[in-house]
């Protein structure tokens, strides 16, 4: 990891002066300072809403509504957070969200890599057709299946249970595509042949030979999926008909609807729903950003 | 999929019997002024957000490309808006854009006494939603552009310099054409995302009264919001399914147009459609 990173940095460093010097203008000292000022300004705009969220979550509602607006955090944060915990069952919805996001991510990693392994390394009837059909589902907007999926869940009697959130998303076209690309590039056939000579079958080859090599790609897919499930709003909103089993996003939206005169409390809830995700993102950020960029340029 | 197609020919409230109505749902849909209004709104929001967003993303990508110190820190900072919960951030922006919110307070501080009706006027609603989308996606697109920039071989720049190109010429004749596939990727993803706007309007303007979903004058009513409202508030599942199919048709249409643009401009000489598009963005 560390070695790779250094190499990456070296490449940029050695390209930057020549290319950007030409693209943006002369690489003079003044230009460089302006570039830095502009970038910092962008960072400020990017991060300001989070700061503002902290400010609003830590003062009273009266402070939020006053003019001129209060720009520094207050001392009400814990009190507001306590209110959130009392009014919507915060820990229950946090727990629900965690269960759904963790099991959902594990299932996606398992099924996507398994399917990708088969698509990349095995021949079977109608393989091209199946892969094409899979990629076609990638183009279809999620909203198209919103109604039928809801009806299906209702028929199964799953509407309102966490199963309805986990099972329909247990495998997806993007993940299979991503893992298949990775498997084709970084899983040598020789390794599989060696495993076969040692008497390993399909599943063993997948689990003991392919899986360890998939790890970097799985890391990206895992964070990506986790964030996606955590943030999903429309599907839980539709399918969680049971008010005791809300996910964080839906609980937060309800808090906003019911207590919208209590700005400060709603903001504390928003803050509490955002923090865990930022932590997850920051832990995996380096992997995530690099792989995201790689995915886009190779398209 | 098949079930949704079947549903779209039925009149069904989810509980009673289904009643076959053939293409009626589609006919009603095409006569439904709210549906047309939601399409218009969606496209206006899409336009208001995508054009400035991609332009800004390009600028940020160039700046990031020339800056090697703290590059990871910058990337993380620019990307964070994209990973955070839309519900939470919509609530934050909702308060910023409120009549007495931060945005109008700032306007007041610089002398615009009346402020802007961010959540009450047609243009205000669309701008507010667009600003949220821009904030959320600009860093994502900047990082995608940056990856494209870093993939351009240094020799191309050397060659341009030897030929005596100035920085403007280098930008439009070397960088933008090289970035064409990445720019198209960004245009396609933002179109697909733009056609699916839901959370922002739903959270900003939640109301039990179907007549006001989407805010004052239903100016924030988007296609997906209408789909959701018809299916799950009014329990007209067949109608919702039909709407889903029309949305799919729209997205497929855009995918085809985009694909034509790529293959078309590849066949033409090096200065195809994407270059002109990029040049327009650049100015």
Coordinates of C-alpha atoms in Angstrom, one line a residue:
Chain A
X1 CA 0.0 0.0 0.0
X2 CA 2.6 2.5 1.1
X3 CA 4.8 1.7 -1.7
X4 CA 2.0 2.1 -4.2
X5 CA 1.0 5.4 -2.8
X6 CA 4.5 6.8 -3.0
X7 CA 4.7 5.7 -6.6
X8 CA 1.4 7.4 -7.4
X9 CA 2.6 10.6 -5.8
X10 CA 5.9 10.5 -7.7
X11 CA 4.0 10.2 -11.0
X12 CA 1.8 13.1 -10.4
X13 CA 4.7 15.2 -9.1
X14 CA 6.7 14.6 -12.2
X15 CA 3.8 15.2 -14.6
X16 CA 2.3 18.2 -13.0
X17 CA 4.7 20.9 -13.8
X18 CA 4.9 20.3 -17.5
X19 CA 1.3 19.6 -18.2
X20 CA -0.4 22.1 -15.9
X21 CA 2.1 24.7 -16.5
X22 CA 0.8 24.7 -20.0
X23 CA -2.8 24.1 -19.2
X24 CA -3.4 26.7 -16.6
X25 CA -0.8 29.2 -17.5
X26 CA 2.7 29.8 -16.3
X27 CA 3.7 28.0 -13.1
X28 CA 4.8 31.1 -11.5
X29 CA 4.7 31.7 -7.7
X30 CA 1.8 34.0 -7.9
X31 CA -0.2 31.5 -9.9
X32 CA 0.5 28.7 -7.5
X33 CA -0.7 30.9 -4.6
X34 CA -3.9 31.7 -6.4
X35 CA -4.5 28.0 -7.2
X36 CA -4.1 27.2 -3.6
X37 CA -6.5 30.0 -2.5
X38 CA -9.1 28.8 -5.0
X39 CA -8.8 25.2 -3.8
X40 CA -9.1 26.1 -0.2
X41 CA -12.2 28.2 -1.0
X42 CA -13.6 25.1 -2.7
X43 CA -12.8 23.0 0.4
X44 CA -14.6 25.6 2.6
X45 CA -17.7 25.5 0.5
X46 CA -17.6 21.7 0.5
X47 CA -17.3 21.4 4.2
X48 CA -19.3 24.4 5.3
X49 CA -22.7 22.6 5.4
X50 CA -21.2 20.1 7.9
X51 CA -19.9 22.9 10.1
X52 CA -23.3 24.6 9.9
X53 CA -24.9 21.3 10.8
X54 CA -22.8 21.2 13.9
X55 CA -23.6 24.8 14.8
X56 CA -27.3 24.2 14.4
X57 CA -27.2 21.0 16.3
X58 CA -25.5 22.6 19.3
X59 CA -27.7 25.6 19.9
X60 CA -31.3 26.2 20.7
X61 CA -34.0 26.6 18.1
X62 CA -34.4 30.2 19.1
X63 CA -30.7 30.8 18.3
X64 CA -31.2 29.2 14.9
X65 CA -34.1 31.5 14.0
X66 CA -32.4 34.7 15.3
X67 CA -30.9 37.4 13.2
X68 CA -28.0 37.9 12.6
X69 CA -27.4 34.1 12.6
X70 CA -25.2 32.6 15.2
X71 CA -22.0 31.3 13.6
X72 CA -20.3 29.5 16.4
X73 CA -21.3 26.2 18.0
X74 CA -23.2 26.4 21.3
X75 CA -23.4 24.1 24.4
X76 CA -26.7 22.5 23.7
X77 CA -25.4 19.5 21.7
X78 CA -25.8 16.8 24.3
X79 CA -29.2 18.1 25.3
X80 CA -30.4 18.1 21.7
X81 CA -29.0 14.6 21.1
X82 CA -30.9 13.4 24.2
X83 CA -34.1 14.8 22.7
X84 CA -33.5 12.9 19.5
X85 CA -32.9 9.7 21.3
X86 CA -36.1 10.2 23.2
X87 CA -38.4 11.2 20.3
X88 CA -37.5 8.8 17.6
X89 CA -36.1 5.5 18.8
X90 CA -32.7 6.5 17.6
X91 CA -30.8 3.4 18.7
X92 CA -33.3 1.0 17.3
X93 CA -33.1 2.7 13.9
X94 CA -29.4 2.9 14.1
X95 CA -29.3 -0.8 14.9
X96 CA -31.7 -1.6 12.0
X97 CA -29.6 0.4 9.6
X98 CA -26.4 -1.2 10.8
X99 CA -27.9 -4.7 10.4
X100 CA -29.1 -4.0 6.9
X101 CA -25.9 -2.3 5.8
X102 CA -23.6 -4.9 7.2
X103 CA -25.4 -8.0 6.1
X104 CA -26.3 -6.4 2.8
X105 CA -22.7 -5.6 2.1
X106 CA -21.5 -9.0 3.1
X107 CA -24.0 -10.6 0.8
X108 CA -23.2 -8.3 -2.1
X109 CA -19.5 -9.1 -1.7
X110 CA -20.1 -12.8 -1.6
X111 CA -22.6 -13.1 -4.5
X112 CA -21.0 -10.6 -6.7
X113 CA -17.5 -12.0 -6.4
X114 CA -18.9 -15.6 -6.8
X115 CA -20.7 -14.6 -10.0
X116 CA -17.8 -12.6 -11.2
X117 CA -15.4 -15.5 -10.6
X118 CA -17.7 -17.8 -12.7
X119 CA -18.1 -15.2 -15.5
X120 CA -14.4 -14.4 -15.7
X121 CA -12.9 -17.9 -15.4
X122 CA -15.5 -20.5 -16.5
X123 CA -17.3 -21.4 -19.7
X124 CA -20.9 -22.3 -19.5
X125 CA -24.0 -22.2 -21.8
X126 CA -25.4 -18.9 -22.6
X127 CA -22.7 -17.1 -20.7
X128 CA -22.5 -14.1 -23.1
X129 CA -26.3 -13.8 -23.1
X130 CA -26.5 -13.9 -19.3
X131 CA -23.8 -11.3 -18.9
X132 CA -25.5 -9.1 -21.4
X133 CA -28.8 -9.4 -19.6
X134 CA -27.1 -8.6 -16.4
X135 CA -25.5 -5.4 -17.8
X136 CA -28.9 -4.4 -19.2
X137 CA -30.3 -4.4 -15.7
X138 CA -27.6 -1.8 -14.9
X139 CA -29.3 0.7 -17.2
X140 CA -32.7 0.3 -15.7
X141 CA -33.7 2.9 -13.2
X142 CA -34.4 1.6 -9.8
X143 CA -37.7 3.4 -9.8
X144 CA -39.0 1.1 -12.5
X145 CA -38.9 -1.8 -10.2
X146 CA -40.2 0.1 -7.2
X147 CA -43.8 -0.9 -7.6
X148 CA -43.4 -4.5 -8.6
X149 CA -40.7 -5.1 -6.0
X150 CA -43.0 -3.7 -3.3
X151 CA -45.8 -5.9 -4.5
X152 CA -43.5 -8.9 -4.5
X153 CA -42.3 -8.1 -1.0
X154 CA -45.9 -7.7 0.2
X155 CA -46.8 -11.1 -1.4
X156 CA -44.0 -12.8 0.5
X157 CA -45.2 -11.1 3.6
X158 CA -41.8 -9.4 4.0
X159 CA -43.0 -5.8 3.8
X160 CA -42.0 -4.1 6.9
X161 CA -39.3 -6.6 7.9
X162 CA -35.6 -6.1 7.4
X163 CA -35.5 -9.0 4.9
X164 CA -37.3 -6.7 2.5
X165 CA -34.3 -4.3 2.7
X166 CA -31.6 -6.9 2.6
X167 CA -32.6 -9.6 0.1
X168 CA -33.6 -7.6 -3.0
X169 CA -30.2 -5.8 -3.0
X170 CA -28.1 -8.9 -2.3
X171 CA -26.4 -8.9 -5.7
X172 CA -26.0 -6.2 -8.3
X173 CA -24.8 -5.7 -11.8
X174 CA -22.3 -3.0 -11.0
X175 CA -20.5 -5.2 -8.4
X176 CA -20.4 -8.2 -10.7
X177 CA -19.1 -6.1 -13.6
X178 CA -16.4 -4.5 -11.3
X179 CA -15.3 -7.8 -9.8
X180 CA -15.2 -9.5 -13.2
X181 CA -12.9 -6.9 -14.6
X182 CA -10.7 -7.3 -11.6
X183 CA -10.7 -11.1 -11.8
X184 CA -9.8 -11.0 -15.5
X185 CA -6.8 -8.8 -14.9
X186 CA -5.4 -10.1 -11.7
X187 CA -6.3 -13.7 -11.2
X188 CA -3.8 -15.8 -13.3
X189 CA -5.2 -19.0 -14.8
X190 CA -2.0 -20.8 -13.8
X191 CA -2.9 -20.3 -10.1
X192 CA -6.3 -21.9 -10.7
X193 CA -4.7 -24.8 -12.6
X194 CA -2.3 -25.4 -9.8
X195 CA -5.3 -25.5 -7.4
X196 CA -7.1 -27.9 -9.7
X197 CA -4.0 -30.2 -9.7
X198 CA -4.2 -30.2 -6.0
X199 CA -7.8 -31.4 -6.3
X200 CA -9.8 -28.3 -5.5
X201 CA -13.3 -27.9 -6.9
X202 CA -15.1 -24.8 -8.0
X203 CA -16.1 -23.5 -4.6
X204 CA -12.7 -24.2 -3.1
X205 CA -10.9 -22.4 -5.9
X206 CA -13.2 -19.5 -5.4
X207 CA -12.9 -19.3 -1.7
X208 CA -9.2 -20.2 -1.2
X209 CA -7.5 -19.0 -4.3
X210 CA -9.6 -16.2 -5.8
X211 CA -11.0 -14.6 -2.7
X212 CA -7.6 -13.6 -1.1
X213 CA -6.6 -12.0 -4.4
X214 CA -9.9 -10.1 -4.7
X215 CA -9.3 -8.3 -1.5
X216 CA -8.4 -4.8 -2.9
X217 CA -11.4 -4.8 -5.2
X218 CA -13.6 -6.1 -2.5
X219 CA -12.6 -3.2 -0.2
X220 CA -13.8 -0.6 -2.7
X221 CA -17.0 -2.5 -3.5
X222 CA -17.6 -3.0 0.2
X223 CA -17.4 0.7 1.2
X224 CA -19.3 1.7 -1.9
X225 CA -22.1 -0.7 -1.1
X226 CA -22.2 0.1 2.6
X227 CA -22.5 3.8 1.9
X228 CA -25.2 3.1 -0.7
X229 CA -27.3 1.0 1.6
X230 CA -26.9 3.3 4.5
X231 CA -28.1 6.3 2.5
X232 CA -30.9 4.6 0.6
X233 CA -34.1 6.5 1.2
X234 CA -36.8 5.7 -1.3
X235 CA -36.9 1.9 -0.9
X236 CA -37.0 1.8 2.9
X237 CA -39.5 4.6 2.8
X238 CA -41.8 2.5 0.6
X239 CA -41.3 -0.9 2.1
X240 CA -40.9 -0.3 5.8
X241 CA -44.6 -0.1 6.5
X242 CA -44.0 -1.1 10.2
X243 CA -43.2 2.1 12.1
X244 CA -41.1 0.2 14.7
X245 CA -38.6 -0.9 12.1
X246 CA -37.4 2.2 10.4
X247 CA -34.0 2.9 9.1
X248 CA -32.1 5.9 10.1
X249 CA -32.9 7.9 7.0
X250 CA -36.6 7.3 7.3
X251 CA -36.6 8.0 11.0
X252 CA -34.8 11.2 10.4
X253 CA -37.2 12.3 7.7
X254 CA -40.1 11.5 10.1
X255 CA -38.4 13.6 12.8
X256 CA -38.2 16.4 10.3
X257 CA -41.8 16.2 9.5
X258 CA -43.2 15.8 13.0
X259 CA -40.8 18.1 14.9
X260 CA -39.9 20.6 12.3
X261 CA -40.5 23.5 14.6
X262 CA -37.7 22.1 16.8
X263 CA -34.9 22.8 14.3
X264 CA -32.1 22.2 16.8
X265 CA -33.3 18.7 17.6
X266 CA -33.8 17.8 14.0
X267 CA -30.3 19.0 13.2
X268 CA -28.9 17.0 16.1
X269 CA -30.6 13.9 14.5
X270 CA -29.2 14.8 11.1
X271 CA -25.7 15.1 12.6
X272 CA -26.0 11.8 14.4
X273 CA -27.0 10.1 11.2
X274 CA -24.1 11.5 9.2
X275 CA -21.2 10.9 11.6
X276 CA -21.0 7.1 11.4
X277 CA -20.9 7.3 7.6
X278 CA -18.2 9.9 7.5
X279 CA -16.1 7.7 9.8
X280 CA -16.5 4.7 7.5
X281 CA -15.6 6.8 4.5
X282 CA -12.6 8.3 6.1
X283 CA -11.3 4.9 7.1
X284 CA -11.5 3.7 3.5
X285 CA -11.1 7.0 1.7
X286 CA -7.7 6.4 0.1
X287 CA -8.7 3.1 -1.5
X288 CA -12.1 4.4 -2.4
X289 CA -11.0 7.5 -4.2
X290 CA -8.3 5.8 -6.2
X291 CA -10.5 2.9 -7.3
X292 CA -13.4 5.3 -8.1
X293 CA -11.1 7.2 -10.5
X294 CA -9.7 4.0 -12.0
X295 CA -13.2 2.7 -12.6
X296 CA -14.3 5.8 -14.5
X297 CA -11.3 6.2 -16.8
X298 CA -11.2 2.6 -17.8
X299 CA -14.8 2.7 -18.9
Chain B
X1 CA -39.7 -6.3 -15.0
X2 CA -42.3 -8.3 -16.8
X3 CA -44.6 -7.9 -13.8
X4 CA -44.2 -4.2 -13.9
X5 CA -45.1 -4.1 -17.6
X6 CA -48.2 -6.3 -16.8
X7 CA -49.1 -4.0 -13.9
X8 CA -48.9 -0.9 -16.1
X9 CA -51.9 -2.3 -18.1
X10 CA -54.0 -2.8 -15.0
X11 CA -55.9 -0.6 -12.6
X12 CA -55.1 -1.8 -9.2
X13 CA -55.0 -0.4 -5.7
X14 CA -52.9 -3.2 -4.2
X15 CA -55.7 -4.8 -2.3
X16 CA -58.8 -5.5 -4.5
X17 CA -58.9 -7.2 -7.9
X18 CA -56.9 -6.0 -10.8
X19 CA -58.9 -4.5 -13.7
X20 CA -57.4 -4.8 -17.2
X21 CA -57.4 -1.3 -18.8
X22 CA -55.0 -1.9 -21.6
X23 CA -53.1 1.2 -22.7
X24 CA -55.5 3.5 -20.7
X25 CA -52.8 4.1 -18.0
X26 CA -50.5 5.5 -20.6
X27 CA -53.3 7.5 -22.2
X28 CA -54.2 9.0 -18.8
X29 CA -50.5 9.7 -18.1
X30 CA -50.1 11.6 -21.4
X31 CA -53.2 13.7 -20.5
X32 CA -52.0 14.3 -17.0
X33 CA -50.9 17.9 -16.6
X34 CA -49.0 17.2 -13.4
X35 CA -47.0 14.5 -15.1
X36 CA -45.9 16.9 -17.8
X37 CA -45.2 19.5 -15.2
X38 CA -43.0 17.1 -13.3
X39 CA -41.1 16.3 -16.5
X40 CA -40.6 20.0 -17.2
X41 CA -39.4 20.5 -13.6
X42 CA -37.0 17.6 -13.7
X43 CA -35.4 18.9 -16.9
X44 CA -35.1 22.4 -15.6
X45 CA -33.5 21.2 -12.4
X46 CA -31.2 18.9 -14.4
X47 CA -30.1 21.7 -16.7
X48 CA -29.7 24.2 -13.8
X49 CA -27.5 21.8 -12.0
X50 CA -25.5 19.9 -14.6
X51 CA -24.1 22.7 -16.7
X52 CA -22.5 24.7 -13.8
X53 CA -21.6 21.5 -12.0
X54 CA -19.6 20.1 -14.9
X55 CA -17.9 23.4 -15.6
X56 CA -16.9 23.8 -11.9
X57 CA -15.8 20.2 -11.8
X58 CA -13.5 20.8 -14.7
X59 CA -12.0 23.9 -13.1
X60 CA -11.4 22.1 -9.8
X61 CA -9.9 19.2 -11.6
X62 CA -7.4 21.5 -13.3
X63 CA -6.5 23.2 -10.0
X64 CA -6.1 19.9 -8.3
X65 CA -3.9 18.6 -11.1
X66 CA -1.5 21.5 -10.7
X67 CA -1.4 21.1 -6.9
X68 CA 0.6 18.2 -5.6
X69 CA 0.8 19.1 -1.9
X70 CA -2.0 17.7 0.3
X71 CA -3.6 16.1 -2.7
X72 CA -5.2 13.3 -0.7
X73 CA -6.6 15.8 1.8
X74 CA -8.2 17.9 -1.0
X75 CA -9.7 14.8 -2.6
X76 CA -11.2 13.6 0.6
X77 CA -12.6 17.1 1.3
X78 CA -14.1 17.5 -2.1
X79 CA -15.6 14.0 -2.1
X80 CA -17.2 14.1 1.4
X81 CA -20.5 15.8 0.2
X82 CA -21.1 12.8 -2.1
X83 CA -21.0 10.2 0.6
X84 CA -23.2 11.8 3.2
X85 CA -26.9 11.1 3.6
X86 CA -29.1 13.1 1.3
X87 CA -31.9 13.2 3.9
X88 CA -29.7 14.8 6.5
X89 CA -28.1 17.3 4.1
X90 CA -31.5 18.2 2.6
X91 CA -32.7 19.1 6.1
X92 CA -29.6 21.3 6.5
X93 CA -30.1 23.0 3.2
X94 CA -33.7 23.4 3.9
X95 CA -32.9 25.5 6.9
X96 CA -30.2 27.4 5.0
X97 CA -32.8 28.3 2.3
X98 CA -35.6 29.1 4.6
X99 CA -37.1 32.6 4.4
X100 CA -35.1 33.6 7.5
X101 CA -32.3 31.2 6.8
X102 CA -28.6 31.6 6.3
X103 CA -28.8 32.2 2.6
X104 CA -31.2 35.1 2.9
X105 CA -29.3 36.5 6.0
X106 CA -26.2 36.6 3.9
X107 CA -28.1 38.4 1.1
X108 CA -29.5 40.8 3.7
X109 CA -25.9 41.5 4.9
X110 CA -24.9 42.5 1.4
X111 CA -28.0 44.7 0.9
X112 CA -30.6 42.5 -0.7
X113 CA -33.2 43.2 1.9
X114 CA -36.0 41.0 0.6
X115 CA -33.9 37.9 0.0
X116 CA -34.9 35.2 -2.4
X117 CA -38.0 33.0 -2.1
X118 CA -35.8 29.9 -2.2
X119 CA -38.6 27.6 -1.2
X120 CA -41.6 29.6 -2.4
X121 CA -40.9 30.8 -6.0
X122 CA -40.5 28.6 -9.0
X123 CA -37.0 29.7 -9.9
X124 CA -36.0 29.7 -6.2
X125 CA -37.1 26.1 -5.7
X126 CA -35.3 24.9 -8.7
X127 CA -32.2 26.8 -7.9
X128 CA -32.2 25.6 -4.3
X129 CA -32.5 21.9 -5.4
X130 CA -29.9 22.5 -8.1
X131 CA -27.5 24.0 -5.6
X132 CA -27.8 20.9 -3.4
X133 CA -27.1 18.7 -6.4
X134 CA -24.1 20.8 -7.4
X135 CA -22.7 20.7 -3.9
X136 CA -23.2 16.9 -3.8
X137 CA -21.8 16.0 -7.2
X138 CA -19.2 18.6 -8.1
X139 CA -16.4 16.9 -6.2
X140 CA -17.3 13.5 -7.6
X141 CA -17.1 14.8 -11.1
X142 CA -13.9 16.7 -10.4
X143 CA -12.2 13.5 -9.2
X144 CA -13.3 11.7 -12.3
X145 CA -12.0 14.5 -14.5
X146 CA -8.8 14.6 -12.6
X147 CA -8.2 10.9 -13.2
X148 CA -8.8 11.5 -16.9
X149 CA -6.3 14.4 -16.8
X150 CA -3.6 12.3 -15.2
X151 CA -4.0 9.7 -17.8
X152 CA -3.0 12.2 -20.6
X153 CA 0.5 11.4 -21.7
X154 CA 3.0 14.2 -21.0
X155 CA 4.4 13.9 -24.6
X156 CA 1.2 15.5 -25.9
X157 CA 1.9 18.6 -23.9
X158 CA 5.5 18.7 -25.0
X159 CA 4.4 18.4 -28.6
X160 CA 1.9 21.2 -28.2
X161 CA 4.6 23.4 -26.7
X162 CA 7.0 22.6 -29.5
X163 CA 4.3 23.6 -31.9
X164 CA 4.0 26.9 -30.1
X165 CA 0.5 26.5 -28.7
X166 CA -0.5 28.9 -26.0
X167 CA -2.3 27.7 -22.9
X168 CA -5.7 28.3 -24.2
X169 CA -5.0 26.3 -27.4
X170 CA -3.5 23.6 -25.3
X171 CA -6.6 23.5 -23.1
X172 CA -9.1 23.3 -26.0
X173 CA -7.2 21.4 -28.6
X174 CA -5.2 18.9 -26.4
X175 CA -6.8 18.5 -23.0
X176 CA -10.5 18.7 -23.8
X177 CA -10.4 16.2 -26.8
X178 CA -8.4 13.8 -24.6
X179 CA -10.9 14.1 -21.9
X180 CA -13.8 13.5 -24.2
X181 CA -14.7 10.0 -23.0
X182 CA -14.5 11.1 -19.4
X183 CA -16.6 14.1 -20.0
X184 CA -19.2 11.9 -21.7
X185 CA -19.2 9.5 -18.8
X186 CA -19.9 12.5 -16.5
X187 CA -22.6 13.8 -18.8
X188 CA -24.3 10.4 -18.9
X189 CA -24.2 9.7 -15.2
X190 CA -25.4 13.2 -14.4
X191 CA -28.3 12.8 -16.8
X192 CA -29.3 9.5 -15.3
X193 CA -29.0 10.8 -11.8
X194 CA -30.8 14.0 -12.8
X195 CA -33.8 12.2 -14.2
X196 CA -34.1 10.4 -10.8
X197 CA -34.2 13.3 -8.4
X198 CA -36.4 12.4 -5.5
X199 CA -35.1 12.9 -2.0
X200 CA -34.4 16.6 -2.2
X201 CA -37.9 17.5 -3.2
X202 CA -39.6 14.9 -1.0
X203 CA -37.8 15.9 2.2
X204 CA -38.0 19.7 1.5
X205 CA -41.7 19.7 0.7
X206 CA -43.2 16.7 2.5
X207 CA -46.9 17.1 2.9
X208 CA -49.9 14.8 3.3
X209 CA -51.9 16.9 0.9
X210 CA -51.3 15.4 -2.6
X211 CA -52.1 18.8 -4.1
X212 CA -49.0 20.4 -2.6
X213 CA -46.4 17.6 -3.0
X214 CA -43.4 19.2 -4.5
X215 CA -43.9 22.5 -2.8
X216 CA -45.7 25.7 -3.7
X217 CA -47.2 25.4 -7.2
X218 CA -45.7 21.9 -7.3
X219 CA -42.6 23.5 -8.8
X220 CA -40.4 21.0 -7.1
X221 CA -42.5 18.0 -8.3
X222 CA -40.1 15.6 -10.1
X223 CA -40.9 12.5 -12.1
X224 CA -39.9 10.1 -9.4
X225 CA -41.6 12.1 -6.7
X226 CA -44.8 11.9 -8.7
X227 CA -44.3 8.2 -9.3
X228 CA -43.9 7.7 -5.6
X229 CA -46.9 9.8 -4.7
X230 CA -49.2 8.1 -7.2
X231 CA -48.1 4.6 -6.3
X232 CA -47.7 4.7 -2.5
X233 CA -49.9 7.6 -1.4
X234 CA -52.7 7.2 -3.8
X235 CA -52.2 3.5 -4.3
X236 CA -52.5 3.6 -8.0
X237 CA -49.9 0.9 -8.7
X238 CA -50.7 0.5 -12.4
X239 CA -50.3 4.2 -12.9
X240 CA -47.0 4.2 -11.1
X241 CA -45.8 1.2 -13.1
X242 CA -46.7 3.0 -16.3
X243 CA -44.8 6.1 -15.1
X244 CA -41.8 3.8 -14.4
X245 CA -41.8 2.6 -17.9
X246 CA -42.0 6.1 -19.4
X247 CA -39.0 7.1 -17.1
X248 CA -37.1 4.1 -18.4
X249 CA -37.9 5.1 -22.0
X250 CA -36.6 8.6 -21.3
X251 CA -33.4 7.3 -19.8
X252 CA -32.9 4.8 -22.7
X253 CA -33.5 7.7 -25.2
X254 CA -30.8 9.7 -23.5
X255 CA -28.4 6.8 -23.4
X256 CA -28.9 6.3 -27.1
X257 CA -28.4 10.0 -27.9
X258 CA -25.2 10.0 -25.8
X259 CA -24.0 6.8 -27.5
X260 CA -24.7 8.3 -30.9
X261 CA -22.7 11.4 -29.9
X262 CA -19.7 9.3 -28.9
X263 CA -19.6 7.1 -32.0
X264 CA -20.5 10.0 -34.2
X265 CA -17.8 12.3 -33.0
X266 CA -15.3 9.4 -33.2
X267 CA -16.0 9.1 -36.8
X268 CA -15.7 12.8 -37.5
X269 CA -12.3 14.4 -37.2
X270 CA -10.7 15.0 -33.9
X271 CA -12.8 18.1 -33.1
X272 CA -16.2 16.5 -32.8
X273 CA -19.2 17.3 -30.8
X274 CA -17.6 16.7 -27.4
X275 CA -14.9 19.3 -28.2
X276 CA -17.4 21.9 -29.0
X277 CA -19.4 21.0 -25.9
X278 CA -16.2 21.1 -23.8
X279 CA -15.3 24.5 -25.3
X280 CA -18.6 25.9 -24.5
X281 CA -18.2 24.7 -20.9
X282 CA -14.7 26.2 -20.8
X283 CA -16.0 29.7 -21.5

